[in-house]
Coordinates of N, CA and C in Angstrom, one line a residue:
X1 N -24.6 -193.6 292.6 CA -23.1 -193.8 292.8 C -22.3 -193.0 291.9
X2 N -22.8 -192.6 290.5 CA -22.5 -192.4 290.0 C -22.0 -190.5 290.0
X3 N -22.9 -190.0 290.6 CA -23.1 -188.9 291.1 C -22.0 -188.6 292.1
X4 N -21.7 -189.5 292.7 CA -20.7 -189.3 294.0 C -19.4 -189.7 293.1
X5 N -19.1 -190.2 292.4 CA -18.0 -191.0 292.2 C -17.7 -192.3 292.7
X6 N -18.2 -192.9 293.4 CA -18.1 -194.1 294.4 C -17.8 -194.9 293.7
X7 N -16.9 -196.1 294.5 CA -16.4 -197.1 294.1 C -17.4 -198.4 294.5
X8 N -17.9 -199.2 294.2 CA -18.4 -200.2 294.4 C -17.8 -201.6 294.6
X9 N -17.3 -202.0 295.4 CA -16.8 -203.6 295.6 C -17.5 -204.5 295.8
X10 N -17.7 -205.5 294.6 CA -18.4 -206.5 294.9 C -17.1 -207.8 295.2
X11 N -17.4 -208.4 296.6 CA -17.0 -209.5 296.7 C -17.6 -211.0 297.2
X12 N -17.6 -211.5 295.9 CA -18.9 -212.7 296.0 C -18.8 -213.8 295.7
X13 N -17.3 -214.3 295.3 CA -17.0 -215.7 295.0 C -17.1 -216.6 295.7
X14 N -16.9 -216.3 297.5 CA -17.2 -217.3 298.6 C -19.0 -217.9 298.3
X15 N -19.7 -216.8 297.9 CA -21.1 -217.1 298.4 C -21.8 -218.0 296.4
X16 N -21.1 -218.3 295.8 CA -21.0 -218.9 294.7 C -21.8 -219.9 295.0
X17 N -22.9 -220.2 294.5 CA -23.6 -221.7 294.7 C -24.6 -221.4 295.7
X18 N -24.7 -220.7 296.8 CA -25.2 -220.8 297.8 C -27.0 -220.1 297.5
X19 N -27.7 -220.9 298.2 CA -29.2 -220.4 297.6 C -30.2 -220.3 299.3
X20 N -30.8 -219.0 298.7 CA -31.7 -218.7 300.0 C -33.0 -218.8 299.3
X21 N -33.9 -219.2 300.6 CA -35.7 -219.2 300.0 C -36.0 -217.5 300.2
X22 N -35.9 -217.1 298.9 CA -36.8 -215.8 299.5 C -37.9 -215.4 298.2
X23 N -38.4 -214.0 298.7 CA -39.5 -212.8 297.6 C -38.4 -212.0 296.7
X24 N -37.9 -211.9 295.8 CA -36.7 -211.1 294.8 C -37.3 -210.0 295.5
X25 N -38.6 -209.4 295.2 CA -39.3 -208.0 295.3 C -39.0 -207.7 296.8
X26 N -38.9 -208.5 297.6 CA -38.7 -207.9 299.2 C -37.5 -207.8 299.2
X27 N -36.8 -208.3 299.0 CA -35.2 -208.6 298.9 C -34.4 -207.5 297.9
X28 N -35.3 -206.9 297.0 CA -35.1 -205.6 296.1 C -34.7 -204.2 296.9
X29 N -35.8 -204.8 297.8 CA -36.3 -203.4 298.6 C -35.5 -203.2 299.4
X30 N -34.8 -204.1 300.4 CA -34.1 -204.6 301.5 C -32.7 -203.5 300.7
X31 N -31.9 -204.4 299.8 CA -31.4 -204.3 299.6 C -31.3 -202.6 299.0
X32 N -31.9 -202.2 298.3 CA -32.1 -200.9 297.7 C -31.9 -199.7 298.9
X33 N -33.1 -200.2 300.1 CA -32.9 -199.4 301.2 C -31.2 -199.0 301.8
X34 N -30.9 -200.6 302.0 CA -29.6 -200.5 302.6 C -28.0 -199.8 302.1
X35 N -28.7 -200.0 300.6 CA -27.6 -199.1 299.7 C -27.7 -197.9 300.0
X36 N -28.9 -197.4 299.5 CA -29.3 -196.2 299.1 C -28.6 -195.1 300.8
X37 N -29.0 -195.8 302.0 CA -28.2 -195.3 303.1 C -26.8 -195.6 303.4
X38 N -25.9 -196.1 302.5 CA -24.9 -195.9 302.2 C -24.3 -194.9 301.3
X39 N -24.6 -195.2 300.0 CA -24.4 -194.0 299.0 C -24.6 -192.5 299.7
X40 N -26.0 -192.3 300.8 CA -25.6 -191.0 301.2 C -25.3 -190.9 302.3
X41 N -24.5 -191.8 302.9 CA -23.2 -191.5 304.1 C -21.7 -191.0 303.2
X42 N -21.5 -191.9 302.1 CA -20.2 -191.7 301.9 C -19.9 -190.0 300.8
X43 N -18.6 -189.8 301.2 CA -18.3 -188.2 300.3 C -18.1 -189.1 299.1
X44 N -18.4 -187.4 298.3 CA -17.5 -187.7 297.1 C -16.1 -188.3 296.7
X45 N -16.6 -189.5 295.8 CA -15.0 -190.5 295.7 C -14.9 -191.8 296.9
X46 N -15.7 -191.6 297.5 CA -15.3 -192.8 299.1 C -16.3 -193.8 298.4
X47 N -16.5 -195.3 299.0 CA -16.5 -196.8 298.6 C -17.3 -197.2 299.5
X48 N -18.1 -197.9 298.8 CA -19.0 -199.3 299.2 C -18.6 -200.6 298.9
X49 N -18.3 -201.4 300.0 CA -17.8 -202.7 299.9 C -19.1 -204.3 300.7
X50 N -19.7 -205.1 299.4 CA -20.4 -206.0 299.5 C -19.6 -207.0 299.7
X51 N -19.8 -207.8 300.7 CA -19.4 -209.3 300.5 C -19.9 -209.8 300.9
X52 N -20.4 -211.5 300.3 CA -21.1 -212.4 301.0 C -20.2 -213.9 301.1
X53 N -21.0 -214.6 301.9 CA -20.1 -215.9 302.4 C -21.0 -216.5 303.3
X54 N -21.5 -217.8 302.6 CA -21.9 -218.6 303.6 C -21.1 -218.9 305.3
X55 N -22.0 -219.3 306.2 CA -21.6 -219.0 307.6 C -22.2 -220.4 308.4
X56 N -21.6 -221.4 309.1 CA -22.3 -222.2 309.9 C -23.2 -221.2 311.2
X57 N -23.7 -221.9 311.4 CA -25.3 -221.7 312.4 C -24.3 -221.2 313.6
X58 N -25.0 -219.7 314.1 CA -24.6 -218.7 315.0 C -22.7 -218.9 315.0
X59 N -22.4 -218.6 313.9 CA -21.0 -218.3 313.6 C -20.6 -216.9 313.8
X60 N -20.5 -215.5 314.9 CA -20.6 -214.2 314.5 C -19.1 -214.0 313.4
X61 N -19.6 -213.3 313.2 CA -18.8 -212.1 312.1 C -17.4 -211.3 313.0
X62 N -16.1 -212.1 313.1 CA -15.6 -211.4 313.5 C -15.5 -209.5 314.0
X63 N -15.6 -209.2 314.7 CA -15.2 -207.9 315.1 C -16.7 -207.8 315.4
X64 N -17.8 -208.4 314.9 CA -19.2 -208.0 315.1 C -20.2 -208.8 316.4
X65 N -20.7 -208.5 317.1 CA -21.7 -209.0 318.3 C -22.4 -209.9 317.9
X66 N -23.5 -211.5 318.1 CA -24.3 -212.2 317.7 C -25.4 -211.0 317.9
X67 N -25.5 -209.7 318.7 CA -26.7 -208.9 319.0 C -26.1 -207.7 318.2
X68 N -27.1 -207.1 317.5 CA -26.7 -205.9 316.7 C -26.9 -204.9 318.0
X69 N -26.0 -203.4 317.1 CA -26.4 -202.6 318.4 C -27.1 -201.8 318.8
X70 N -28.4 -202.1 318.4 CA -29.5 -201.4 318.5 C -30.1 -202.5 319.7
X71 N -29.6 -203.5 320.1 CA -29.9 -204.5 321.0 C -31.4 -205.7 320.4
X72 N -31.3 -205.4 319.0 CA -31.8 -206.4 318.4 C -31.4 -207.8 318.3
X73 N -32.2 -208.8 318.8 CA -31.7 -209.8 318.9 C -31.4 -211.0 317.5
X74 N -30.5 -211.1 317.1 CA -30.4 -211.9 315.7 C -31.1 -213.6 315.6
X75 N -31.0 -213.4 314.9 CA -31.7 -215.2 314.4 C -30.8 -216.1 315.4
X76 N -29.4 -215.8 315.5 CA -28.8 -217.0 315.9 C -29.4 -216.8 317.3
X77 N -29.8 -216.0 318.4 CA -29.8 -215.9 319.8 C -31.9 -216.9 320.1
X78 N -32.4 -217.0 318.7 CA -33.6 -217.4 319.1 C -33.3 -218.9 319.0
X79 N -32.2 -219.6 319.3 CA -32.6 -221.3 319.2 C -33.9 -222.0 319.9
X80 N -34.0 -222.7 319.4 CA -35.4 -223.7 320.1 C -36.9 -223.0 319.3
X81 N -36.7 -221.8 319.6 CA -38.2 -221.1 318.4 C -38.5 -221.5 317.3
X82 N -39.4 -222.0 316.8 CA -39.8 -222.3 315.5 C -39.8 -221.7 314.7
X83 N -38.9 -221.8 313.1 CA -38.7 -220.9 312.4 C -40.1 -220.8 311.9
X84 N -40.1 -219.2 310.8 CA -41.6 -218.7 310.0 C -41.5 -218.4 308.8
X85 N -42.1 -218.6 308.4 CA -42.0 -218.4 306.7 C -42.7 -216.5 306.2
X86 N -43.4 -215.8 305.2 CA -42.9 -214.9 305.1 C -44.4 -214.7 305.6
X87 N -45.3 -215.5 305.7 CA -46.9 -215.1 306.3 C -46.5 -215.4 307.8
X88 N -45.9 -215.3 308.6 CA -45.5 -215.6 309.9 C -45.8 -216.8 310.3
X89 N -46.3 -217.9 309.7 CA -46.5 -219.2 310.2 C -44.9 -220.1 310.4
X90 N -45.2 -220.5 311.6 CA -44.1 -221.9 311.5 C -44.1 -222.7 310.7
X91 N -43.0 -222.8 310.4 CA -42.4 -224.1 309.3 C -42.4 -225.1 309.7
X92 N -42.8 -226.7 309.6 CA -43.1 -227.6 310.3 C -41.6 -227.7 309.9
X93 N -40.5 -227.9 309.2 CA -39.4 -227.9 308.7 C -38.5 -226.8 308.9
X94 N -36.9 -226.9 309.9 CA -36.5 -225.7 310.5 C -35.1 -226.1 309.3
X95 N -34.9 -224.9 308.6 CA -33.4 -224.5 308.3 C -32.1 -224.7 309.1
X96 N -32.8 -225.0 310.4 CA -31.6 -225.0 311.5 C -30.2 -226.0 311.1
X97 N -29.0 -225.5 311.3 CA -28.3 -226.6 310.9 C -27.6 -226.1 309.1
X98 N -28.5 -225.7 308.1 CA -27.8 -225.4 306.9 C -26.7 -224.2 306.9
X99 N -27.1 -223.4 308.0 CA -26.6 -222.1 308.1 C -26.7 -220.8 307.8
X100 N -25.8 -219.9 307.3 CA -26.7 -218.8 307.0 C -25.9 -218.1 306.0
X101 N -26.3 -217.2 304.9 CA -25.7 -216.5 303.9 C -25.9 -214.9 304.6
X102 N -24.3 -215.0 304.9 CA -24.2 -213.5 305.5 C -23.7 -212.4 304.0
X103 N -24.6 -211.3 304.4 CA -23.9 -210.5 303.2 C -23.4 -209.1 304.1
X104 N -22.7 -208.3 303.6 CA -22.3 -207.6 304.7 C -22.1 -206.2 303.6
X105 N -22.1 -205.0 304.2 CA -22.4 -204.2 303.2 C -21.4 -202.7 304.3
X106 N -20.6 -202.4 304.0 CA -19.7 -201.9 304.2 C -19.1 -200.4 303.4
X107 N -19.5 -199.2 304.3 CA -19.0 -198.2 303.7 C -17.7 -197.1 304.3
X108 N -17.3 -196.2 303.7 CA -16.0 -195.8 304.7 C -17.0 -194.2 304.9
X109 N -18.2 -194.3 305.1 CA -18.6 -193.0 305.4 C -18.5 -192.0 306.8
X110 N -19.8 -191.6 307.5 CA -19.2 -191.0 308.4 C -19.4 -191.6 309.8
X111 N -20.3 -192.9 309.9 CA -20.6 -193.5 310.8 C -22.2 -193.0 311.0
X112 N -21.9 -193.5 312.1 CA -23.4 -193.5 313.4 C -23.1 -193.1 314.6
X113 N -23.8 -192.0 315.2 CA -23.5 -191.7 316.3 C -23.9 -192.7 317.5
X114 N -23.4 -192.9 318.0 CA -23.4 -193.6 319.8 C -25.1 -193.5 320.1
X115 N -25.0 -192.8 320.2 CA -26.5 -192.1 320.5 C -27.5 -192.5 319.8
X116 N -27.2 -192.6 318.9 CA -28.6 -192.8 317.4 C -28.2 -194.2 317.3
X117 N -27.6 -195.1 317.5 CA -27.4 -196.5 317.2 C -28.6 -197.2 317.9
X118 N -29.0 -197.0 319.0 CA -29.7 -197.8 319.5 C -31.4 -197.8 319.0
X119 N -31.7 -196.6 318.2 CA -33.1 -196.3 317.2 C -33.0 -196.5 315.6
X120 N -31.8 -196.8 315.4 CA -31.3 -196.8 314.3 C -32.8 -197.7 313.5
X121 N -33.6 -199.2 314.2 CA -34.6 -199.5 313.3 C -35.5 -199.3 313.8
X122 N -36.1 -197.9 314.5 CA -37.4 -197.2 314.7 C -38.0 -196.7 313.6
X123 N -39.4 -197.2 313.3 CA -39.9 -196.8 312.9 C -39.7 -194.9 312.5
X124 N -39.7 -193.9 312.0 CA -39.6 -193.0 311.1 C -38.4 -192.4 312.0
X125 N -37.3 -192.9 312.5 CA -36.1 -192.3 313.0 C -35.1 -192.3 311.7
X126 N -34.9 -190.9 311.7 CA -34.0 -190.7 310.5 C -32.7 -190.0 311.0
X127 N -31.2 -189.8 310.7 CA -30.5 -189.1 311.0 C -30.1 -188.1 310.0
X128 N -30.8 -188.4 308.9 CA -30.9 -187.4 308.0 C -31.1 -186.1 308.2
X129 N -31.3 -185.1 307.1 CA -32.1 -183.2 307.3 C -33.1 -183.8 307.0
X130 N -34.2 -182.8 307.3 CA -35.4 -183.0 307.1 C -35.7 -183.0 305.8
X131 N -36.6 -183.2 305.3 CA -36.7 -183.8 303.8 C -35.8 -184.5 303.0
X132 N -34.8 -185.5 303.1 CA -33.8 -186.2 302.7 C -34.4 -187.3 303.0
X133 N -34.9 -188.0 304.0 CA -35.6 -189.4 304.9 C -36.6 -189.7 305.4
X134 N -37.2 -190.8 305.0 CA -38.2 -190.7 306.0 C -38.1 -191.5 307.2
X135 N -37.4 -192.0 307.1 CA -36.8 -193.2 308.6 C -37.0 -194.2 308.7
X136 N -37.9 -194.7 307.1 CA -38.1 -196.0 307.0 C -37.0 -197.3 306.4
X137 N -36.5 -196.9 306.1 CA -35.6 -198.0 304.8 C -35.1 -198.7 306.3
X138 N -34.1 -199.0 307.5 CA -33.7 -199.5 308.0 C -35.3 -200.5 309.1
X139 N -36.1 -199.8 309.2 CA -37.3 -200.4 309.8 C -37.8 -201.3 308.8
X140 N -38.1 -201.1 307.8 CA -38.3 -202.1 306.6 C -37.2 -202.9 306.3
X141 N -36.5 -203.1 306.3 CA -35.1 -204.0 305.7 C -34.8 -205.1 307.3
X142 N -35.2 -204.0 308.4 CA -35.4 -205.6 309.3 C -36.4 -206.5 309.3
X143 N -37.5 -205.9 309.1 CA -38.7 -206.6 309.0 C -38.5 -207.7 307.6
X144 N -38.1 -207.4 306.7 CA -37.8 -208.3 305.4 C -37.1 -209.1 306.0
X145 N -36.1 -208.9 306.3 CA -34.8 -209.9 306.9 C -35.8 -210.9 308.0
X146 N -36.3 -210.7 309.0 CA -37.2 -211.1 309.8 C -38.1 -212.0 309.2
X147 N -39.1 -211.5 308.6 CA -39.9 -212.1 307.7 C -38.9 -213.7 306.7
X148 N -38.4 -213.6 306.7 CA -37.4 -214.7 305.7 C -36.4 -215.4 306.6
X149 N -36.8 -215.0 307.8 CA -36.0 -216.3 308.8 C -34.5 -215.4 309.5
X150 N -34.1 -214.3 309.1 CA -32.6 -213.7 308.8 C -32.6 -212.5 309.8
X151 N -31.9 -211.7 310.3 CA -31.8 -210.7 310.6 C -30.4 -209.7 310.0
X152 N -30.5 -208.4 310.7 CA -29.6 -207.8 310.3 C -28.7 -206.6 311.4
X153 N -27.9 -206.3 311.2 CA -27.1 -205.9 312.6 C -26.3 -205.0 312.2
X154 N -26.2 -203.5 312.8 CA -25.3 -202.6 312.0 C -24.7 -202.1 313.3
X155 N -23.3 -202.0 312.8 CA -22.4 -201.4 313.7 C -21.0 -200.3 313.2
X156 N -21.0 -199.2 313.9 CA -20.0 -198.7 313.2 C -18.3 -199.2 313.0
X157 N -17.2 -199.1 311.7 CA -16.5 -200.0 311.6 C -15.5 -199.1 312.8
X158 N -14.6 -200.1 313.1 CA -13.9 -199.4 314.0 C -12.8 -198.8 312.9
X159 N -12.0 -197.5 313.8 CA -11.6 -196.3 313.3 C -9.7 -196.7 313.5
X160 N -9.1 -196.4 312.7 CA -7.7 -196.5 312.7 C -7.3 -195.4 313.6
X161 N -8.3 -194.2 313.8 CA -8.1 -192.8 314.5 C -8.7 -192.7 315.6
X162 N -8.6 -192.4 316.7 CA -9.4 -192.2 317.8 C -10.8 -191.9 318.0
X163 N -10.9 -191.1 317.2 CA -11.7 -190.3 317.2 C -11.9 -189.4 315.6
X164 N -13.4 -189.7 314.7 CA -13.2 -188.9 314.1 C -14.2 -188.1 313.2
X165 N -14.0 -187.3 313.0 CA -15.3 -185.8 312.8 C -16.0 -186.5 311.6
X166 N -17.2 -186.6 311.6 CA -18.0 -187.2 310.8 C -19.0 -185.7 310.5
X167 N -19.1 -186.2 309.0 CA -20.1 -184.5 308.4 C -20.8 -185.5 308.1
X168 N -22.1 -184.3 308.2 CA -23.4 -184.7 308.4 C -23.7 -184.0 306.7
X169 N -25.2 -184.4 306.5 CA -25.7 -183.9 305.1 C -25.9 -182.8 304.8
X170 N -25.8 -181.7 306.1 CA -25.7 -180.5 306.1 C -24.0 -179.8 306.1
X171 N -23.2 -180.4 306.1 CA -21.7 -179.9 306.2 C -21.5 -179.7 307.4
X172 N -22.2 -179.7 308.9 CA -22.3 -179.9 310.0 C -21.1 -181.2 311.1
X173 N -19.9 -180.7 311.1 CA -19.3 -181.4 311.9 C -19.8 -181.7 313.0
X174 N -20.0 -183.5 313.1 CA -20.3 -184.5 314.5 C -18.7 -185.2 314.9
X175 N -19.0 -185.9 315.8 CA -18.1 -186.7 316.2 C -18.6 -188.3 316.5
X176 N -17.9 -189.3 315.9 CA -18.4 -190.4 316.2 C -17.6 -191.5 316.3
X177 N -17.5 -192.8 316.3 CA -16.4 -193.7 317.0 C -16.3 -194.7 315.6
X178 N -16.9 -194.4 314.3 CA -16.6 -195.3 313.6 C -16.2 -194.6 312.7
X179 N -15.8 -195.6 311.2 CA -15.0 -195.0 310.0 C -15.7 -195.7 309.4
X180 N -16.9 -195.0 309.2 CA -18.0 -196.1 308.4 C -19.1 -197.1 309.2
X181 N -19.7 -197.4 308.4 CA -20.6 -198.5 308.8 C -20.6 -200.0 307.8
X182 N -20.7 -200.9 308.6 CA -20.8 -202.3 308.3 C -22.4 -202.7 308.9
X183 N -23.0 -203.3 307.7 CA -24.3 -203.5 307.9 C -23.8 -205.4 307.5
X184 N -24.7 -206.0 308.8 CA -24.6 -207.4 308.4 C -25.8 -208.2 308.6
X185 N -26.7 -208.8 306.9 CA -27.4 -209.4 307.2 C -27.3 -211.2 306.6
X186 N -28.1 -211.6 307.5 CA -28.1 -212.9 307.5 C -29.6 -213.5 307.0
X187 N -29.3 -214.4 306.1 CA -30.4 -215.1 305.8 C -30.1 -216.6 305.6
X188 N -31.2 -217.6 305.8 CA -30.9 -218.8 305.9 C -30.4 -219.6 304.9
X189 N -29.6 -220.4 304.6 CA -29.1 -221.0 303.4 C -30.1 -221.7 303.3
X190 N -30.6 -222.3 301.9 CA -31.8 -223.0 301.5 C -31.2 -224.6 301.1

């Protein structure tokens, strides 16, 4: 961050008190991944914005789909399934009902193209240059989320401008429909 100039906003006083059952070390990773593809969307000087806030059971995220847009289906769309713990066994005991600790992770970079949203958690799909990515961090950070009962859902933020030219890590002018990305994941309140 430090390298770019970036601003970092943490906003976290809603989610005060609030406790999830998870692995710190999976939840490192998750988290590390999801930064780390923020920090290299945004330019020099532009912001990353965290916030978390407990959420009642399939409450969406205003402006956001209960289905991410890669057509991934979120925790709230599986009712009646048996939740699983991080060895994939059912829980004779469902979280259902406590709700969920959304954290949401927010940058003003250059987006996601239309196109690339729907591979976005493919296994080695990168929208990076070659040697920058390996296309794992978003394939791994669903599977954590997954693994812990939660999912996660990214969508680009919508644009104050019609339309607007998004540079790529080569200086390569795209075009895409957001002003950034908002990544939102959900894990169960404990």
């Amino acid at each position: 961050f430090a390298a770019k100039r970036a601003q970092l906003v943490l906003d976290l006083d809603r989610a005060r008190g609030a406790l999830v059952m998870a692995d710190r070390s999976q939840l490192e990773a998750l988290f590390s991944a999801l930064l780390v593809n923020a920090a290299d969307a945004i330019a020099e000087g532009g912001s990353i914005t965290i916030t978390a806030a407990p959420v009642a059971d399939g409450e969406p995220k205003p402006g956001l789909p209960a289905q991410d847009s890669a057509g991934i289906i979120g925790k709230e769309s599986l009712a009646g399934l048996p939740a699983q713990d991080n060895s994939g066994i059912a829980r004779k005991e469902s979280l259902a009902g406590r709700g969920d600790l959304e954290i949401c992770i927010e940058d003003d970079g250059c987006g996601i193209s239309e196109k690339d949203l729907p591979r976005l958690f493919e296994p080695f799909f990168t929208t990076k240059a070659p040697g920058q990515g390996t296309g794992l961090g978003l394939a791994l950070a669903r599977t954590i989320a997954q693994e812990h009962g939660g999912s996660v859902a990214i969508q680009n933020r919508p644009s104050s401008r019609s339309l607007r030219p998004e540079v790529s890590g080569q200086g390569t002018a795209r075009h895409g429909a957001g002003w950034g990305v908002c990544v939102r994941l959900r894990l169960p309140l404990h």
